[in-house]
Protein backbone atom coordinates (compact mmCIF):
# COMPACT_ATOMS: atom_id res chain seq x y z
CA UNK A 1 0.00 0.00 0.00
CA UNK A 2 2.83 2.38 0.85
CA UNK A 3 4.09 2.19 -2.76
CA UNK A 4 0.67 2.78 -4.30
CA UNK A 5 -0.02 -0.91 -4.85
CA UNK A 6 -3.35 -1.14 -3.04
CA UNK A 7 -4.67 -3.74 -5.50
CA UNK A 8 -1.68 -5.96 -4.84
CA UNK A 9 -2.05 -5.51 -1.09
CA UNK A 10 -5.75 -6.36 -1.30
CA UNK A 11 -5.04 -9.53 -3.29
CA UNK A 12 -2.56 -10.73 -0.67
CA UNK A 13 -4.98 -9.85 2.15
CA UNK A 14 -7.66 -11.98 0.49
CA UNK A 15 -5.15 -14.84 0.12
CA UNK A 16 -4.11 -14.49 3.76
CA UNK A 17 -7.74 -14.75 4.89
CA UNK A 18 -8.16 -17.90 2.82
CA UNK A 19 -5.12 -19.44 4.48
CA UNK A 20 -6.44 -18.52 7.94
CA UNK A 21 -9.73 -20.21 7.02
CA UNK A 22 -7.81 -23.35 6.04
CA UNK A 23 -5.89 -23.28 9.31
CA UNK A 24 -9.13 -23.05 11.25
CA UNK A 25 -10.42 -26.14 9.43
CA UNK A 26 -7.32 -28.07 10.49
CA UNK A 27 -7.73 -26.86 14.07
CA UNK A 28 -11.41 -27.80 14.16
CA UNK A 29 -10.64 -31.26 12.77
CA UNK A 30 -8.03 -31.85 15.45
CA UNK A 31 -10.27 -30.55 18.22
CA UNK A 32 -13.19 -32.66 16.99
CA UNK A 33 -10.90 -35.68 17.31
CA UNK A 34 -9.76 -34.64 20.78
CA UNK A 35 -6.21 -33.92 19.66
CA UNK A 36 -4.60 -31.04 21.56
CA UNK A 37 -3.77 -28.00 19.45
CA UNK A 38 -0.77 -25.87 20.33
CA UNK A 39 -0.24 -22.79 18.22
CA UNK A 40 3.28 -21.42 17.98
CA UNK A 41 4.70 -18.11 16.89
CA UNK A 42 5.07 -17.52 13.17
CA UNK A 43 8.26 -15.68 12.31
CA UNK A 44 8.02 -12.36 10.53
CA UNK A 45 8.69 -12.68 6.79
CA UNK A 46 12.29 -11.86 6.00
CA UNK A 47 11.86 -10.99 2.34
CA UNK A 48 12.00 -7.44 1.07
CA UNK A 49 10.96 -7.75 -2.59
CA UNK A 50 12.50 -5.38 -5.10
CA UNK A 51 9.68 -5.48 -7.63
CA UNK A 52 6.01 -6.38 -8.04
CA UNK A 53 6.73 -9.88 -9.37
CA UNK A 54 8.95 -10.98 -6.47
CA UNK A 55 6.11 -11.35 -3.92
CA UNK A 56 4.28 -13.67 -6.31
CA UNK A 57 7.38 -15.80 -6.82
CA UNK A 58 7.93 -15.98 -3.07
CA UNK A 59 4.30 -16.85 -2.38
CA UNK A 60 4.36 -19.56 -5.07
CA UNK A 61 7.41 -21.17 -3.48
CA UNK A 62 5.74 -21.03 -0.08
CA UNK A 63 2.52 -22.52 -1.50
CA UNK A 64 4.55 -25.42 -2.95
CA UNK A 65 6.17 -25.96 0.47
CA UNK A 66 2.82 -25.95 2.30
CA UNK A 67 1.24 -28.25 -0.27
CA UNK A 68 4.10 -30.72 0.20
CA UNK A 69 3.53 -30.60 3.97
CA UNK A 70 -0.17 -31.33 3.49
CA UNK A 71 0.72 -34.29 1.25
CA UNK A 72 3.00 -35.55 4.03
CA UNK A 73 0.06 -35.36 6.44
CA UNK A 74 -2.07 -37.45 4.09
CA UNK A 75 0.69 -40.05 3.85
CA UNK A 76 0.95 -40.23 7.64
């Protein structure tokens, strides 16, 4: 937003809300199955993108990482 990219900021805010919704589904599933849930701190992002494309590349890499973790859960 500070660089006049309110549309980009809005898009990422929408994506962040979607990810929070997914997290809540995982939490509810665990709680419904009487599995204790312990939430830990999430580190502040360390990236300082130089251009508009960089945040998308970073988010794509993170999405691939998270998807791989979810696949690992399925395998377990």
